[in-house]
Coordinates of C-alpha atoms in Angstrom, one line a residue:
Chain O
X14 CA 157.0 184.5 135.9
X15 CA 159.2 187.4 136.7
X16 CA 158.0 187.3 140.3
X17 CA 160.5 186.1 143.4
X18 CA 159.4 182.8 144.6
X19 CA 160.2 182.8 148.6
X20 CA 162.5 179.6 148.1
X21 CA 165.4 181.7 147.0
X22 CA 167.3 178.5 145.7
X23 CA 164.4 177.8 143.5
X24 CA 164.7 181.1 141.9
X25 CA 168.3 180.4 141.4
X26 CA 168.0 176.8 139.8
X27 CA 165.0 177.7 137.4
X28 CA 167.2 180.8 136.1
X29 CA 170.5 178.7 135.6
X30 CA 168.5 176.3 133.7
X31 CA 167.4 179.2 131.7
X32 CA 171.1 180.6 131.1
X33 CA 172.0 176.7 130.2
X34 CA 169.1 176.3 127.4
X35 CA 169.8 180.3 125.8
X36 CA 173.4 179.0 126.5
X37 CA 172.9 175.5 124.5
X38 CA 170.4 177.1 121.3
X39 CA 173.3 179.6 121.3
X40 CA 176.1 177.4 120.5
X41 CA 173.7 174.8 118.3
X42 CA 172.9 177.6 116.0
X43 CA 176.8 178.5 116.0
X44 CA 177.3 175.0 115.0
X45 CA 174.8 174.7 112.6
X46 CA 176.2 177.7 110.5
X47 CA 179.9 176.6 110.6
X48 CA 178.8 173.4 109.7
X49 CA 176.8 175.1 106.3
X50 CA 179.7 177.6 105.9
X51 CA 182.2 175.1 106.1
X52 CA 180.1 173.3 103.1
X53 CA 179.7 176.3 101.1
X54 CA 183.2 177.6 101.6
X55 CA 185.1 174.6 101.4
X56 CA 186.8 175.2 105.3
X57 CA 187.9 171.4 106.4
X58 CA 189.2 173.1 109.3
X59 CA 185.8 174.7 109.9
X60 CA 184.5 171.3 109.7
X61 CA 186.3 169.3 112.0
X62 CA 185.5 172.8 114.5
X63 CA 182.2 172.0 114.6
X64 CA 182.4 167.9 115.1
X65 CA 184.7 168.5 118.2
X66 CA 182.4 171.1 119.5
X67 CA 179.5 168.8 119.6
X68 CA 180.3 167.4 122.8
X69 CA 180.0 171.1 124.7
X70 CA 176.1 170.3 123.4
X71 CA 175.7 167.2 124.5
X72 CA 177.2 168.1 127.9
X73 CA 174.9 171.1 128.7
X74 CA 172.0 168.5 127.1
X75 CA 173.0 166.5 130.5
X76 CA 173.0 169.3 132.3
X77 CA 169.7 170.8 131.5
X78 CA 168.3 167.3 132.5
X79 CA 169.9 166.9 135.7
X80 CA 168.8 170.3 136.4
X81 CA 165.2 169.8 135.1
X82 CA 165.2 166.8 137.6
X83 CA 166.6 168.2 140.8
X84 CA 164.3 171.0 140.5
X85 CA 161.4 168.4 140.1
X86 CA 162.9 166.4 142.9
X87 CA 163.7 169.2 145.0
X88 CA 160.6 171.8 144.6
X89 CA 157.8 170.0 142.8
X90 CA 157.0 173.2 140.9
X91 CA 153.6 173.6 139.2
X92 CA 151.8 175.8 136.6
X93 CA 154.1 177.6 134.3
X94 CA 156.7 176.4 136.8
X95 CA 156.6 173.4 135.5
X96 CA 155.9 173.9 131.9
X97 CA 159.4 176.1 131.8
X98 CA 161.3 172.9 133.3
X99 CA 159.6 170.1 131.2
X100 CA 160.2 172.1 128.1
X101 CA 163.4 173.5 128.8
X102 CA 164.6 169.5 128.8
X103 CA 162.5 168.5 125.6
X104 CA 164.8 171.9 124.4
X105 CA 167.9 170.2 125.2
X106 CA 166.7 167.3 123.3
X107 CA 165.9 169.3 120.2
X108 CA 168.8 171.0 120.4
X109 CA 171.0 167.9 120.7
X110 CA 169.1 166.6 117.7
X111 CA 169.9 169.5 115.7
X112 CA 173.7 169.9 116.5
X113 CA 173.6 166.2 115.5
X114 CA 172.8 166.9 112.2
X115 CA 175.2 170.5 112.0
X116 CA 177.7 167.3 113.0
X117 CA 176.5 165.4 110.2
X118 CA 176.5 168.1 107.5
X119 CA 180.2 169.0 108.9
X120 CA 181.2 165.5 108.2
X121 CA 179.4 165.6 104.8
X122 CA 181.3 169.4 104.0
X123 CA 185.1 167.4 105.4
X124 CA 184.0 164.5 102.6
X125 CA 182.8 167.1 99.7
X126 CA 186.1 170.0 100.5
X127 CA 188.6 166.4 99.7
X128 CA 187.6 166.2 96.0
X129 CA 186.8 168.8 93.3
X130 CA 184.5 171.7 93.4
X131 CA 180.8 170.7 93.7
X132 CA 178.7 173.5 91.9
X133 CA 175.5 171.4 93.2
X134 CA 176.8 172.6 97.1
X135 CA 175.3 175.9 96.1
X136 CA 171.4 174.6 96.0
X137 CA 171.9 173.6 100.3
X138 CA 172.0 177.7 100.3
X139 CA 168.1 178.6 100.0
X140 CA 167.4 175.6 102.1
X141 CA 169.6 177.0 104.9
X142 CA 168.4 180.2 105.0
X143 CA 165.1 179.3 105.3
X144 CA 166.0 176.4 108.4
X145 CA 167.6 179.1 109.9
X146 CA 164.9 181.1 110.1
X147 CA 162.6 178.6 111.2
X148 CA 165.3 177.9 113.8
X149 CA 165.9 181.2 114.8
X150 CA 162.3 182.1 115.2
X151 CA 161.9 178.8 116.9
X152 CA 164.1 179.7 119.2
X153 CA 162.7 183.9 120.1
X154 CA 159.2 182.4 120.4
X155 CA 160.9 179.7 123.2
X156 CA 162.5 182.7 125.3
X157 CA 159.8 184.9 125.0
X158 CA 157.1 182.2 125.6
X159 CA 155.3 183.6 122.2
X160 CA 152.8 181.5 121.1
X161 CA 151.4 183.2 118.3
X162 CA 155.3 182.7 116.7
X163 CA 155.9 179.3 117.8
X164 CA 152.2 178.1 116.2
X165 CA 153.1 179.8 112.7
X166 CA 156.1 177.5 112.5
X167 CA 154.5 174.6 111.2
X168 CA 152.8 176.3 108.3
X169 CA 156.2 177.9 107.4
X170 CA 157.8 174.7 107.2
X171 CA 155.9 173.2 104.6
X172 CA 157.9 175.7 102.4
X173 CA 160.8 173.8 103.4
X174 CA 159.5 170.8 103.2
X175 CA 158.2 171.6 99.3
X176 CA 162.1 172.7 98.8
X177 CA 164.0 169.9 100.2
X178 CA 161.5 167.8 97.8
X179 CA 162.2 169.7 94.9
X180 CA 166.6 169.5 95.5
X181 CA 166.0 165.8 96.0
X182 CA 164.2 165.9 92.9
X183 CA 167.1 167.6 91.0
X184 CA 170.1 165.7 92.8
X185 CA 168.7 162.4 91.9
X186 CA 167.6 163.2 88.5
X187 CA 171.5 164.5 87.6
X188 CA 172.7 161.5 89.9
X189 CA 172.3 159.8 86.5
X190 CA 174.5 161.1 84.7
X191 CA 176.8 162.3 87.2
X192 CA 180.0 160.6 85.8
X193 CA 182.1 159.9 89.5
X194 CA 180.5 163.0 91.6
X195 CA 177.5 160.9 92.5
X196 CA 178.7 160.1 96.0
X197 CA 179.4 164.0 96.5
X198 CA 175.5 164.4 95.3
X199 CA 174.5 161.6 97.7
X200 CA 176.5 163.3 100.6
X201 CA 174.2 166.5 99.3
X202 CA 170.9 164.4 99.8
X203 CA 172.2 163.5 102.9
X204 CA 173.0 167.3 104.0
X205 CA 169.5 168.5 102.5
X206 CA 167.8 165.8 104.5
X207 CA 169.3 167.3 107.7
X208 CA 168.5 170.2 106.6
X209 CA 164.9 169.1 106.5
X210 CA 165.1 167.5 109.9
X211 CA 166.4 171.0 111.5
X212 CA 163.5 172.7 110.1
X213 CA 160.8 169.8 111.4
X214 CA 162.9 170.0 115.1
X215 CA 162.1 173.7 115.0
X216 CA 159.1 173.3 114.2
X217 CA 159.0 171.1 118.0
X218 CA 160.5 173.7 119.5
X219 CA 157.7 176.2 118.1
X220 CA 155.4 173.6 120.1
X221 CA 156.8 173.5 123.1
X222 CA 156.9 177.8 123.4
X223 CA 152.8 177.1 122.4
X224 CA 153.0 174.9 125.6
X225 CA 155.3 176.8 127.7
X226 CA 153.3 180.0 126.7
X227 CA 149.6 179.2 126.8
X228 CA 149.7 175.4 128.3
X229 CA 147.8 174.0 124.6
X230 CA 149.5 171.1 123.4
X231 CA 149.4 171.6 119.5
X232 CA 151.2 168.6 118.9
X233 CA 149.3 166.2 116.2
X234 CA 146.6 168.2 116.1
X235 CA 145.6 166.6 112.7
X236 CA 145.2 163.5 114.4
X237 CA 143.3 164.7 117.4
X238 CA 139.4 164.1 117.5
X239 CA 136.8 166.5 117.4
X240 CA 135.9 168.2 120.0
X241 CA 132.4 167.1 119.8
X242 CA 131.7 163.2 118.4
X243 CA 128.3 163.7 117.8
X244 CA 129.2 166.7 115.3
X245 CA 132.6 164.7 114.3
X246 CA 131.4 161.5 112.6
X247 CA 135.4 159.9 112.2
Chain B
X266 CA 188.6 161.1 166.1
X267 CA 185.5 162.3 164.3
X268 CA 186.3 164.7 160.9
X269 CA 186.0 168.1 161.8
X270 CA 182.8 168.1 159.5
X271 CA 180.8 166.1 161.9
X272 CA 178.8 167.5 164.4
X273 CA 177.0 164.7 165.7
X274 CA 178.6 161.2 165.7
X275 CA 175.9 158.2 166.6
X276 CA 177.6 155.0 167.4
X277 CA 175.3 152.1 167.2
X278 CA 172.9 153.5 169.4
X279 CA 170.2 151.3 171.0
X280 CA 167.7 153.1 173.1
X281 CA 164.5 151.8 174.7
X282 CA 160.9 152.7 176.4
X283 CA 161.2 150.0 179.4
X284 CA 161.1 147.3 177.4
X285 CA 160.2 148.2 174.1
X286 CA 163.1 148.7 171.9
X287 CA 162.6 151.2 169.9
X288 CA 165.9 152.0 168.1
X289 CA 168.5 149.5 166.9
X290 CA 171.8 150.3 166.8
X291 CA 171.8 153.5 164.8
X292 CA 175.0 154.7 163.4
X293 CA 175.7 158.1 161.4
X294 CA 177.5 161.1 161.4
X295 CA 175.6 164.0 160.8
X296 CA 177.9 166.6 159.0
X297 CA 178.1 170.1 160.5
X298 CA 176.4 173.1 159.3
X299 CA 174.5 171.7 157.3
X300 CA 170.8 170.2 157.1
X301 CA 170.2 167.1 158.2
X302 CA 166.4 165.6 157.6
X303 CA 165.3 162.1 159.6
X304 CA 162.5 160.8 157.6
X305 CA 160.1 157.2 157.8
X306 CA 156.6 156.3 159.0
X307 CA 155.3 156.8 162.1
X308 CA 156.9 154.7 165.4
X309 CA 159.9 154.5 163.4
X310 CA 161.9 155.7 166.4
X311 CA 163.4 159.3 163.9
X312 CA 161.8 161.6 166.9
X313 CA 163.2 159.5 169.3
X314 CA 166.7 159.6 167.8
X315 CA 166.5 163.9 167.5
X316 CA 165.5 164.0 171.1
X317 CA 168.4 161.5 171.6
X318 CA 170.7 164.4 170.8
X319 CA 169.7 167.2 173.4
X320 CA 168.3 164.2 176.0
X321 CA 165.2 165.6 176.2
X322 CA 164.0 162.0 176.3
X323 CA 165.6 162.0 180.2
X324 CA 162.3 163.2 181.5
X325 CA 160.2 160.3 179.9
X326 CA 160.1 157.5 182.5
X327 CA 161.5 154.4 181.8
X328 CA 163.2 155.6 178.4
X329 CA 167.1 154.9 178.5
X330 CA 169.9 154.0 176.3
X331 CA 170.7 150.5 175.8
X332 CA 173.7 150.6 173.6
X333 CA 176.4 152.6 171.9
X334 CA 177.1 156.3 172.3
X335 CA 176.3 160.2 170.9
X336 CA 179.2 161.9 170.5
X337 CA 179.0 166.2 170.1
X338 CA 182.4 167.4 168.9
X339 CA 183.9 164.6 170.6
X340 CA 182.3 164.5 173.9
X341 CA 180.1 161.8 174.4
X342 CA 176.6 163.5 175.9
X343 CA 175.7 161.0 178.0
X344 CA 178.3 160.8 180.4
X345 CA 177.1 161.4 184.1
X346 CA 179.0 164.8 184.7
X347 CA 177.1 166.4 181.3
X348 CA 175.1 169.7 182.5
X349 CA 172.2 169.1 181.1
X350 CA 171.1 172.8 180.7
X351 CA 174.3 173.6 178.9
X352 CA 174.0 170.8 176.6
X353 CA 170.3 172.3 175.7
X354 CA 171.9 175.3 175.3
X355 CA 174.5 174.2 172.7
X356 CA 171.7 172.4 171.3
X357 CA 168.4 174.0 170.6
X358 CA 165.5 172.6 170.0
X359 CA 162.0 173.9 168.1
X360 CA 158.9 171.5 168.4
X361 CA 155.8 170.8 166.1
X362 CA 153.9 173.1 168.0
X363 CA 154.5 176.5 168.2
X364 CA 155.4 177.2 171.7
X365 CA 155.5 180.8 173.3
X366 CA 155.4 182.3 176.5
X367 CA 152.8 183.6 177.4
X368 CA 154.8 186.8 177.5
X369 CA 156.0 189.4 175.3
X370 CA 158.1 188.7 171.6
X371 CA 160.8 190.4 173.3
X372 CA 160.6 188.2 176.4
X373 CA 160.2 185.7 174.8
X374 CA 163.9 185.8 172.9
X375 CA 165.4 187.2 176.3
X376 CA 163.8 184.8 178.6
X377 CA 166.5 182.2 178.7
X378 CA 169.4 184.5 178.9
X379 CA 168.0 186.0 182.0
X380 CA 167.9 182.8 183.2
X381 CA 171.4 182.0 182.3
X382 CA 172.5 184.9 184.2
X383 CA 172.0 188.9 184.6
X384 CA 172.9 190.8 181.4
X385 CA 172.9 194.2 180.6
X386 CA 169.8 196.2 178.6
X387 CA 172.1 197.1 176.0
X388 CA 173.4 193.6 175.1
X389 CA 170.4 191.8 176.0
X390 CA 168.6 194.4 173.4
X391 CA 171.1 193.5 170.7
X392 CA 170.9 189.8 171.5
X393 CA 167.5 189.7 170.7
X394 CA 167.5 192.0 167.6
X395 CA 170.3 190.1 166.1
X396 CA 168.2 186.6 167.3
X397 CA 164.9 188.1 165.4
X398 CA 167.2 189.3 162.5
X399 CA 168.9 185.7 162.0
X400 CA 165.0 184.3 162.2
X401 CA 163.8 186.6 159.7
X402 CA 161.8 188.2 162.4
X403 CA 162.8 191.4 162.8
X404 CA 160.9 193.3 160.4
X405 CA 157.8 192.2 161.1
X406 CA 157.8 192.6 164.8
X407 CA 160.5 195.4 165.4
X408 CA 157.3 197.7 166.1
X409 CA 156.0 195.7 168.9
X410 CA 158.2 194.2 170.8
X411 CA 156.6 194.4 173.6
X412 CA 153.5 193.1 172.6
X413 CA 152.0 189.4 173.3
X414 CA 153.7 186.6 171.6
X415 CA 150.2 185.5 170.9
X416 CA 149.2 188.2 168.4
X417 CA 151.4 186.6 166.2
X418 CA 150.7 184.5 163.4
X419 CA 151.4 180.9 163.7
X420 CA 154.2 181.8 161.3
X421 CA 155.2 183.9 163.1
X422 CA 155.3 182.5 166.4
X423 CA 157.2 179.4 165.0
X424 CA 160.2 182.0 164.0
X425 CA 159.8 183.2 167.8
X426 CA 160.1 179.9 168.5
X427 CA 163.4 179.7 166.4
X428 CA 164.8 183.0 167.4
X429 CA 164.4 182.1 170.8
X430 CA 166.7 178.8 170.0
X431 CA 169.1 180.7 168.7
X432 CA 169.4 183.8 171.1
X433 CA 171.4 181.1 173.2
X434 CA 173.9 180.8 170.3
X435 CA 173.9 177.3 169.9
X436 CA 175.8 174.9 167.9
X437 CA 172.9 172.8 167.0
X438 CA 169.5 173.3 166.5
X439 CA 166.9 170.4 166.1
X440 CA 163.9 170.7 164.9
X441 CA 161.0 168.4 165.1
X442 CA 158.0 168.6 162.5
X443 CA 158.8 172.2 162.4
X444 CA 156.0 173.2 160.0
X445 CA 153.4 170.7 160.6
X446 CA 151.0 172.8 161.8
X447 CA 151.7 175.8 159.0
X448 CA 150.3 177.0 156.1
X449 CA 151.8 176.2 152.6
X450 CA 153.3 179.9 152.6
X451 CA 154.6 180.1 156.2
X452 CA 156.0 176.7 155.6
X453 CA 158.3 178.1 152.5
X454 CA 159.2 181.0 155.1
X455 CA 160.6 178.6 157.6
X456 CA 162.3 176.3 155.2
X457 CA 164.1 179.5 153.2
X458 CA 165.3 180.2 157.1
X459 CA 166.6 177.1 157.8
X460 CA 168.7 177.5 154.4
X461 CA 169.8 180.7 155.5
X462 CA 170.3 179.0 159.0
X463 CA 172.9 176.1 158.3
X464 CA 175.1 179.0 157.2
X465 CA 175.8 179.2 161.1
X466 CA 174.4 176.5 162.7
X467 CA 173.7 172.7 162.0
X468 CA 170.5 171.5 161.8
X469 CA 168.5 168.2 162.3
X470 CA 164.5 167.9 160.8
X471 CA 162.3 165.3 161.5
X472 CA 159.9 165.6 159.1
X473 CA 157.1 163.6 157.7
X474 CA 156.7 165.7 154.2
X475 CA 159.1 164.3 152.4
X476 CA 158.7 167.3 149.8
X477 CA 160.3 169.6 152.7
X478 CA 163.3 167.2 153.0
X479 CA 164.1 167.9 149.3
X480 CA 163.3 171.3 149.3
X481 CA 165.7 171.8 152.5
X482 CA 168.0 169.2 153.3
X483 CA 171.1 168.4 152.1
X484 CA 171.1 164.8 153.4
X485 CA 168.4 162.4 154.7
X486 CA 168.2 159.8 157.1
X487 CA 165.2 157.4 156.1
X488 CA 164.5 155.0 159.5
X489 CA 162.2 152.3 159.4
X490 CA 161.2 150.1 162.3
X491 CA 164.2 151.4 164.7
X492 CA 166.8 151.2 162.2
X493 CA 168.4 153.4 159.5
X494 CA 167.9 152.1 156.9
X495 CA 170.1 155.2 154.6
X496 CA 171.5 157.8 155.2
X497 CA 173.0 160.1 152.4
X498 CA 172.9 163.0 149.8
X499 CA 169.1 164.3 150.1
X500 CA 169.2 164.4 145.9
X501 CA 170.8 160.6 146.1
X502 CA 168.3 159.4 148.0
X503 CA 165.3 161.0 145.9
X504 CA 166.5 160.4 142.6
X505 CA 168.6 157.2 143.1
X506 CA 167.9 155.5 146.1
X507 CA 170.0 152.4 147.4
X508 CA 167.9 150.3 149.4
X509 CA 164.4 149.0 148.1
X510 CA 163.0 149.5 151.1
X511 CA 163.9 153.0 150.7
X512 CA 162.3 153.6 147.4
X513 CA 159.4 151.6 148.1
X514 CA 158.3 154.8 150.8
X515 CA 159.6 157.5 148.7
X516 CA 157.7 155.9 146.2
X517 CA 154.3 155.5 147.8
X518 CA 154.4 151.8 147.7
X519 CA 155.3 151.0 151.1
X520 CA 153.7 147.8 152.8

């Protein structure tokens, strides 16, 4: 992949669409933790930081697709060519999904900082961390086209999965007796569920370094039929 | 007065073989120094039109223009007093099929300034270095100059091809199915040149792979039946084009 292609304006449009999608996971994951330290340390200002910001995502999102397409248009590239530029735009996508919801928690963490103290903020912590982490690792496996790390993502996630579960558990059951905080605790749902949706996103991400990687398409695997039907029996 | 960004200015030009009319008032401007690709289905007159430009179609019998007018930098090429052999000078031309001499690279590059007119070893050497150089020649061949053209690769030979073009310095250079009959990888060598090329010089590709007009153009022509039918930004014209017609042949849908 590191090889010069004799089309030296090839070379140059595959690596700027590189720069753009290290560029655009760089400023999502910025987002997403001003959006979660704007919730945990009450920073309106921090908040309404990472809703305006949204819009440098959703322009290099554009970007990364016009790119993708010229360079289709232009070059018709093939083999790993083309993996790295149909992947690189389903990363903009992911990407744009998850600043979305960094946008969403932001405007959750401007609605929570207006009223008192919410010790319940605390519980998005664990949650965060481990998205993060997902997210993060999503994101090495993408660059370095590491299957083996991108395919362990969706394991991991369950763990998230099982967590979110068990906060909505607890928010609902204290939504009860909540006593005029239950529309802070439904704005926590609300941020948990993102929270949820960032680690499932990364999880796609994971994917796509699978495909980019090795060309195997591990999406819906539990859905796929056997490889043999006579052995199968569906 | 044409912009100083045109090179070539066609003003509803209307050319014919005897009787069969096979453009139809054809108007563009063809911006300067950069790449200019003619694309469309066989017969639809975008060879014609190039040869138009460097009237290379004079020595075909009963072909003539029957309308409008090709102005270079202002000066309309088909006025009576035109020298023919410095208008093929300013514009160059490189054909489908390779074409050297049968003589050596070296005379091959220098053949045409002898013709022009004695020159001296020393510039004539430099002339064709810098000429292999700009063609992306150089190194290959730098050890056997004086060897037959036709040890060369067909790759190779087309570059001789284009290095002898440009030893005449000229403003244009047309080139008609350049790489038709390359392989994949000399193909990519000859579009990368013609990149490096339009730095310098403007260029006009008739080309039936419409792949090689995206990879190298910066606008396309697309002609069907005689006519342009659109003419603009190469990417416009893959990714968005205007007319239906248009799409349809990008498209594979055509008829």
């Amino acid at each position: 992949m590191s090889s010069q292609h004799i089309l030296r304006e090839f070379d140059k449009g595959m690596e700027c669409l590189k720069a753009d999608v290290l560029l655009m996971a760089s400023l999502t994951r910025q987002n997403l933790e001003r959006a979660m330290r704007s919730l945990l340390e009450r920073d309106i200002d921090l908040a309404r930081t990472v809703i305006a910001d949204d819009s440098d995502v959703d322009d290099l999102e554009r970007k990364i697709d016009q790119g993708g397409m010229d360079i289709l248009v232009r070059f018709h590239p093939v083999a790993s060519d083309l993996r790295l530029v149909i992947t690189s735009m389903k990363m903009a996508h992911n990407l744009e999904r998850i600043s979305d919801h960094a946008v969403n928690i932001a405007k959750r963490a401007k609605k929570i900082c207006k009223t008192s103290p919410l010790e319940e903020t605390s519980l998005t912590e664990p949650l965060y961390t481990l998205a993060d982490k997902l997210l993060r690792d999503a994101l090495t496996a993408y660059t370095d086209a590491n299957a083996e790390l991108g395919e362990s993502l969706k394991t991991r996630d369950k763990e998230l999965d099982r967590l979110h579960k068990q906060m909505i558990a607890s928010l609902s059951g204290r939504l009860e007796s909540s006593a005029g905080r239950s529309e802070n605790l439904l704005h926590l749902i609300f941020v948990a569920r993102s929270i949820e949706r960032i680690g499932d996103l990364a999880v796609n991400i994971g994917e796509d370094a699978v495909f980019l990687g090795e060309a195997r398409d591990i999406r819906h695997e539990h859905r796929k039929p056997p490889a043999d039907p006579a052995e199968g029996g569906i | 007065m044409v912009s100083m960004n045109t090179a070539i200015q066609i003003k509803n030009l209307s050319f014919a073989y005897n009787s069969k009319q096979v453009l139809h008032a054809v108007s563009m401007d063809i911006p300067a120094r950069q790449v200019t690709a003619f694309i469309g289905p066989s017969g639809c007159g975008k060879s014609t039109l190039l040869r138009c430009f460097n009237r290379i179609n004079d020595r075909i019998p009963g072909a003539h223009l029957t309308g409008g007018s090709i102005l270079v930098h202002d000066i309309d090429i088909n006025r009576r007093d035109i020298d023919l052999q410095e208008l093929r000078r300013r514009i160059g031309m490189v054909f489908q099929k390779y074409n050297p001499f049968a003589k050596s690279i070296y005379d091959n590059v220098a053949f045409s300034l002898r013709v022009a007119g004695p020159t001296k070893r020393d510039e004539l050497d430099d002339i064709v270095e810098n000429a292999l150089r700009s063609a992306a020649l150089w190194d290959e061949v730098k050890d056997r100059l004086h060897a037959s053209a036709f040890g060369l690769s067909g790759g190779q030979q087309q570059r001789l091809c284009i290095a002898r073009a440009i030893a005449n310095q000229p403003e244009i250079l047309l080139m008609d199915e350049p790489c038709a009959a390359l392989d994949p990888q000399a193909t990519l060598k000859i579009e990368e040149l013609i990149r490096e090329l339009k730095k310098q010089y403007t260029i006009v590709i008739v080309t039936h792979n419409m792949a090689q007009a995206t990879r190298c153009s910066d606008q396309t022509a697309f002609m069907y039946l005689g006519k342009l039918v659109e003419f603009g930004p190469t990417m416009q014209i893959f990714e968005n084009p205007k007319d239906p017609q248009t799409e349809a042949y990008i498209t594979g849908t055509f008829g």
